[in-house]
Tab-separated table of C-alpha atoms in Angstrom:
chain	number	residue	atom	x	y	z
A	1	UNK	CA	-295.200	35.812	41.135
A	2	UNK	CA	-298.260	37.692	40.151
A	3	UNK	CA	-300.247	36.438	43.340
A	4	UNK	CA	-297.226	37.694	45.399
A	5	UNK	CA	-297.298	40.972	43.808
A	6	UNK	CA	-301.162	41.374	44.225
A	7	UNK	CA	-300.736	40.341	47.857
A	8	UNK	CA	-297.958	42.964	48.103
A	9	UNK	CA	-295.257	40.410	48.876
A	10	UNK	CA	-291.653	41.722	48.639
A	11	UNK	CA	-289.369	39.413	46.370
A	12	UNK	CA	-287.967	38.392	49.688
A	13	UNK	CA	-291.405	37.189	50.968
A	14	UNK	CA	-291.995	35.582	47.768
A	15	UNK	CA	-288.859	33.518	47.711
A	16	UNK	CA	-290.023	32.464	51.329
A	17	UNK	CA	-293.003	31.120	50.176
A	18	UNK	CA	-291.250	29.252	47.386
A	19	UNK	CA	-288.827	27.582	49.651
A	20	UNK	CA	-291.677	26.651	51.944
A	21	UNK	CA	-293.426	25.256	48.582
A	22	UNK	CA	-290.008	23.583	47.413
A	23	UNK	CA	-289.686	21.991	50.844
A	24	UNK	CA	-293.113	20.531	50.929
A	25	UNK	CA	-292.956	19.244	47.427
A	26	UNK	CA	-289.807	17.456	48.418
A	27	UNK	CA	-291.172	16.037	51.609
A	28	UNK	CA	-294.141	14.803	49.689
A	29	UNK	CA	-291.873	13.044	46.696
A	30	UNK	CA	-289.933	11.420	49.571
A	31	UNK	CA	-292.927	10.277	51.041
A	32	UNK	CA	-294.558	8.737	48.055
A	33	UNK	CA	-290.773	6.999	46.828
A	34	UNK	CA	-290.678	5.410	50.631
A	35	UNK	CA	-294.369	4.091	50.675
A	36	UNK	CA	-293.690	2.599	47.003
A	37	UNK	CA	-290.759	0.844	48.528
A	38	UNK	CA	-288.030	2.780	46.204
A	39	UNK	CA	-284.931	2.202	47.764
A	40	UNK	CA	-282.105	2.114	45.021
A	41	UNK	CA	-279.735	5.154	45.175
A	42	UNK	CA	-280.008	5.576	41.504
A	43	UNK	CA	-283.996	5.847	41.747
A	44	UNK	CA	-283.388	8.620	44.601
A	45	UNK	CA	-280.927	10.469	42.788
A	46	UNK	CA	-283.165	10.654	39.587
A	47	UNK	CA	-286.109	11.878	41.688
A	48	UNK	CA	-284.012	14.440	43.324
A	49	UNK	CA	-282.530	15.654	39.923
A	50	UNK	CA	-286.101	15.852	38.522
A	51	UNK	CA	-287.292	18.106	41.548
A	52	UNK	CA	-284.492	20.407	41.457
A	53	UNK	CA	-284.710	21.238	37.650
A	54	UNK	CA	-288.528	21.782	38.120
A	55	UNK	CA	-287.754	24.103	41.247
A	56	UNK	CA	-285.009	25.796	39.865
A	57	UNK	CA	-287.186	26.600	36.660
A	58	UNK	CA	-289.927	27.848	39.027
A	59	UNK	CA	-287.243	29.772	41.173
A	60	UNK	CA	-285.770	31.419	38.122
A	61	UNK	CA	-289.053	32.512	36.636
A	62	UNK	CA	-290.074	34.130	40.022
A	63	UNK	CA	-287.084	36.249	39.946
A	64	UNK	CA	-287.511	37.224	36.268
A	65	UNK	CA	-291.134	38.262	36.894
A	66	UNK	CA	-289.936	40.234	39.772
A	67	UNK	CA	-287.319	42.008	37.793
A	68	UNK	CA	-289.677	42.557	34.720
A	69	UNK	CA	-292.375	44.464	37.128
A	70	UNK	CA	-289.616	46.653	38.566
A	71	UNK	CA	-288.833	47.861	35.154
A	72	UNK	CA	-292.310	48.840	34.300
């Protein structure tokens, strides 16, 4: 969030960057899983949950940082 703020990004613009990052991350992990031959539904579900937990935490941190900055 600090980098976005320093670049003068609004919260909406920062979230758009986050969504781009999230999609890039997900596509990259899917590519690695496919290249490694992972095909079991359980493994794919586990991978998806891990990515979702990580990106959810990043998203919440971005919003919290933006809100904190707005209160200063």
